[in-house]
PDB file of C-alpha atoms in Angstrom:
ATOM      1  CA  UNK A 122     115.196 141.570 184.055  1.00 87.00           C
ATOM      2  CA  UNK A 123     115.886 139.307 181.106  1.00 83.00           C
ATOM      3  CA  UNK A 124     115.128 140.312 177.507  1.00 86.00           C
ATOM      4  CA  UNK A 125     114.482 137.632 174.885  1.00 85.00           C
ATOM      5  CA  UNK A 126     115.178 138.716 171.319  1.00 82.00           C
ATOM      6  CA  UNK A 127     115.071 136.967 167.953  1.00 82.00           C
ATOM      7  CA  UNK A 128     112.821 134.130 169.105  1.00 81.00           C
ATOM      8  CA  UNK A 129     112.402 132.702 165.618  1.00 80.00           C
ATOM      9  CA  UNK A 130     116.179 132.716 165.159  1.00 85.00           C
ATOM     10  CA  UNK A 131     116.390 130.205 168.013  1.00 89.00           C
ATOM     11  CA  UNK A 132     114.036 127.651 166.414  1.00 95.00           C
ATOM     12  CA  UNK A 133     115.426 124.229 165.605  1.00 95.00           C
ATOM     13  CA  UNK A 134     113.758 121.345 163.767  1.00 95.00           C
ATOM     14  CA  UNK A 135     114.397 117.606 163.576  1.00 96.00           C
ATOM     15  CA  UNK A 136     112.732 115.044 161.323  1.00 94.00           C
ATOM     16  CA  UNK A 137     111.990 112.522 164.075  1.00 94.00           C
ATOM     17  CA  UNK A 138     110.925 114.697 167.059  1.00 94.00           C
ATOM     18  CA  UNK A 139     109.890 118.207 168.023  1.00 94.00           C
ATOM     19  CA  UNK A 140     112.734 120.342 169.398  1.00 96.00           C
ATOM     20  CA  UNK A 141     112.521 122.505 172.521  1.00 92.00           C
ATOM     21  CA  UNK A 142     115.048 125.333 172.741  1.00 94.00           C
ATOM     22  CA  UNK A 143     114.998 126.805 176.254  1.00 92.00           C
ATOM     23  CA  UNK A 144     115.264 130.593 176.237  1.00 93.00           C
ATOM     24  CA  UNK A 145     114.912 131.396 179.947  1.00 93.00           C
ATOM     25  CA  UNK A 146     114.348 129.533 183.196  1.00 93.00           C
ATOM     26  CA  UNK A 147     113.622 130.572 186.752  1.00 94.00           C
ATOM     27  CA  UNK A 148     112.840 128.425 189.804  1.00 94.00           C
ATOM     28  CA  UNK A 149     109.125 128.773 188.967  1.00 95.00           C
ATOM     29  CA  UNK A 150     108.903 128.961 185.170  1.00 96.00           C
ATOM     30  CA  UNK A 151     110.533 128.288 181.842  1.00 95.00           C
ATOM     31  CA  UNK A 152     110.183 129.773 178.378  1.00 96.00           C
ATOM     32  CA  UNK A 153     111.079 127.904 175.227  1.00 96.00           C
ATOM     33  CA  UNK A 154     110.592 128.046 171.479  1.00 97.00           C
ATOM     34  CA  UNK A 155     109.557 124.739 169.914  1.00 97.00           C
ATOM     35  CA  UNK A 156     109.960 123.536 166.333  1.00 98.00           C
ATOM     36  CA  UNK A 157     107.590 120.853 165.025  1.00 98.00           C
ATOM     37  CA  UNK A 158     107.534 119.107 161.658  1.00 98.00           C
ATOM     38  CA  UNK A 159     104.243 117.890 160.106  1.00 98.00           C
ATOM     39  CA  UNK A 160     103.106 114.557 161.494  1.00 98.00           C
ATOM     40  CA  UNK A 161     104.990 114.823 164.781  1.00 98.00           C
ATOM     41  CA  UNK A 162     102.822 113.953 167.787  1.00 97.00           C
ATOM     42  CA  UNK A 163     103.592 114.377 171.461  1.00 97.00           C
ATOM     43  CA  UNK A 164     102.854 111.459 173.757  1.00 96.00           C
ATOM     44  CA  UNK A 165      99.702 111.709 175.826  1.00 97.00           C
ATOM     45  CA  UNK A 166     101.040 113.298 179.011  1.00 97.00           C
ATOM     46  CA  UNK A 167     100.540 115.810 181.805  1.00 96.00           C
ATOM     47  CA  UNK A 168     102.631 118.160 183.894  1.00 96.00           C
ATOM     48  CA  UNK A 169     101.217 117.474 187.377  1.00 95.00           C
ATOM     49  CA  UNK A 170     102.584 120.631 189.005  1.00 96.00           C
ATOM     50  CA  UNK A 171     102.957 123.120 186.145  1.00 97.00           C
ATOM     51  CA  UNK A 172     100.696 124.955 183.750  1.00 98.00           C
ATOM     52  CA  UNK A 173     101.757 124.654 180.097  1.00 97.00           C
ATOM     53  CA  UNK A 174     100.897 127.501 177.731  1.00 98.00           C
ATOM     54  CA  UNK A 175     101.472 127.473 173.976  1.00 98.00           C
ATOM     55  CA  UNK A 176     101.252 130.446 171.606  1.00 98.00           C
ATOM     56  CA  UNK A 177     101.285 129.486 167.919  1.00 98.00           C
ATOM     57  CA  UNK A 178     103.768 131.678 166.022  1.00 97.00           C
ATOM     58  CA  UNK A 179     103.492 129.813 162.717  1.00 97.00           C
ATOM     59  CA  UNK A 180     101.984 126.623 161.312  1.00 98.00           C
ATOM     60  CA  UNK A 181      98.981 124.656 162.517  1.00 98.00           C
ATOM     61  CA  UNK A 182      98.355 121.900 164.990  1.00 98.00           C
ATOM     62  CA  UNK A 183      95.761 119.911 166.850  1.00 98.00           C
ATOM     63  CA  UNK A 184      95.674 120.448 170.615  1.00 98.00           C
ATOM     64  CA  UNK A 185      93.769 117.791 172.525  1.00 97.00           C
ATOM     65  CA  UNK A 186      92.788 117.567 176.198  1.00 97.00           C
ATOM     66  CA  UNK A 187      90.892 114.279 175.893  1.00 94.00           C
ATOM     67  CA  UNK A 188      87.514 116.029 175.785  1.00 95.00           C
ATOM     68  CA  UNK A 189      88.004 117.992 172.603  1.00 96.00           C
ATOM     69  CA  UNK A 190      90.563 118.526 169.910  1.00 97.00           C
ATOM     70  CA  UNK A 191      91.048 122.039 168.534  1.00 98.00           C
ATOM     71  CA  UNK A 192      92.933 123.138 165.432  1.00 98.00           C
ATOM     72  CA  UNK A 193      95.053 126.199 166.275  1.00 98.00           C
ATOM     73  CA  UNK A 194      96.821 128.574 163.911  1.00 98.00           C
ATOM     74  CA  UNK A 195      99.148 131.582 164.227  1.00 98.00           C
ATOM     75  CA  UNK A 196      97.978 134.009 166.898  1.00 98.00           C
ATOM     76  CA  UNK A 197      96.129 131.351 168.923  1.00 98.00           C
ATOM     77  CA  UNK A 198      97.003 130.406 172.508  1.00 98.00           C
ATOM     78  CA  UNK A 199      96.128 127.307 174.525  1.00 98.00           C
ATOM     79  CA  UNK A 200      96.513 126.825 178.281  1.00 98.00           C
ATOM     80  CA  UNK A 201      96.801 123.337 179.763  1.00 97.00           C
ATOM     81  CA  UNK A 202      96.412 123.758 183.542  1.00 97.00           C
ATOM     82  CA  UNK A 203      98.646 121.709 185.840  1.00 97.00           C
ATOM     83  CA  UNK A 204      97.623 118.059 185.792  1.00 95.00           C
ATOM     84  CA  UNK A 205      95.527 118.249 182.626  1.00 96.00           C
ATOM     85  CA  UNK A 206      96.284 115.358 180.291  1.00 97.00           C
ATOM     86  CA  UNK A 207      96.994 116.542 176.749  1.00 97.00           C
ATOM     87  CA  UNK A 208      98.531 115.820 173.359  1.00 97.00           C
ATOM     88  CA  UNK A 209      99.763 117.966 170.447  1.00 98.00           C
ATOM     89  CA  UNK A 210      99.829 116.949 166.767  1.00 98.00           C
ATOM     90  CA  UNK A 211     101.575 119.039 164.108  1.00 98.00           C
ATOM     91  CA  UNK A 212      99.642 119.528 160.857  1.00 98.00           C
ATOM     92  CA  UNK A 213     101.833 122.146 159.145  1.00 98.00           C
ATOM     93  CA  UNK A 214     105.378 123.024 160.202  1.00 98.00           C
ATOM     94  CA  UNK A 215     104.848 124.726 163.525  1.00 98.00           C
ATOM     95  CA  UNK A 216     106.743 127.174 165.711  1.00 97.00           C
ATOM     96  CA  UNK A 217     105.380 127.463 169.240  1.00 98.00           C
ATOM     97  CA  UNK A 218     106.251 129.804 172.098  1.00 97.00           C
ATOM     98  CA  UNK A 219     105.897 127.757 175.283  1.00 97.00           C
ATOM     99  CA  UNK A 220     105.674 128.908 178.882  1.00 97.00           C
ATOM    100  CA  UNK A 221     105.624 126.457 181.755  1.00 97.00           C
ATOM    101  CA  UNK A 222     104.655 127.890 185.112  1.00 96.00           C
ATOM    102  CA  UNK A 223     105.413 125.840 188.192  1.00 95.00           C
ATOM    103  CA  UNK A 224     108.410 124.749 190.205  1.00 90.00           C
ATOM    104  CA  UNK A 225     108.242 121.098 189.032  1.00 92.00           C
ATOM    105  CA  UNK A 226     107.741 121.114 185.261  1.00 94.00           C
ATOM    106  CA  UNK A 227     108.486 117.466 184.421  1.00 93.00           C
ATOM    107  CA  UNK A 228     106.179 115.604 182.057  1.00 94.00           C
ATOM    108  CA  UNK A 229     104.508 112.376 183.091  1.00 94.00           C
ATOM    109  CA  UNK A 230     103.458 110.011 180.301  1.00 93.00           C
ATOM    110  CA  UNK A 231      99.883 108.767 180.464  1.00 94.00           C
ATOM    111  CA  UNK A 232      99.135 105.403 178.805  1.00 90.00           C
ATOM    112  CA  UNK A 233      95.686 106.463 177.559  1.00 90.00           C
ATOM    113  CA  UNK A 234      93.065 109.163 177.930  1.00 89.00           C
ATOM    114  CA  UNK A 235      91.484 109.212 181.392  1.00 87.00           C
ATOM    115  CA  UNK A 236      87.815 108.294 181.688  1.00 81.00           C
ATOM    116  CA  UNK A 237      85.637 111.353 182.276  1.00 72.00           C
TER     117      UNK A 237
END
């Protein structure tokens, strides 16, 4: 058993990119806390073999799966299933709790939104 305490105390921010701070990892999952500054945008990407789950602790952001873009705020959760192309945009300084579930959690950049 592993206990994670003081999640917000682990948050880090940078002006030019969002910062992932890994809190725990197993062969099949990882948990991190992520600090985002307003205006930061992730590349359009997917995780082919891992689900990616975000819980918004503070701030606001746009979460896009190429079909719709949703504004999420504290208390909201989004699940991007393995292989789903997505992008995140920070609107107000954001702290996210992220869980990735899958043995291979690497991100693959996608040049543009897939045709649906």
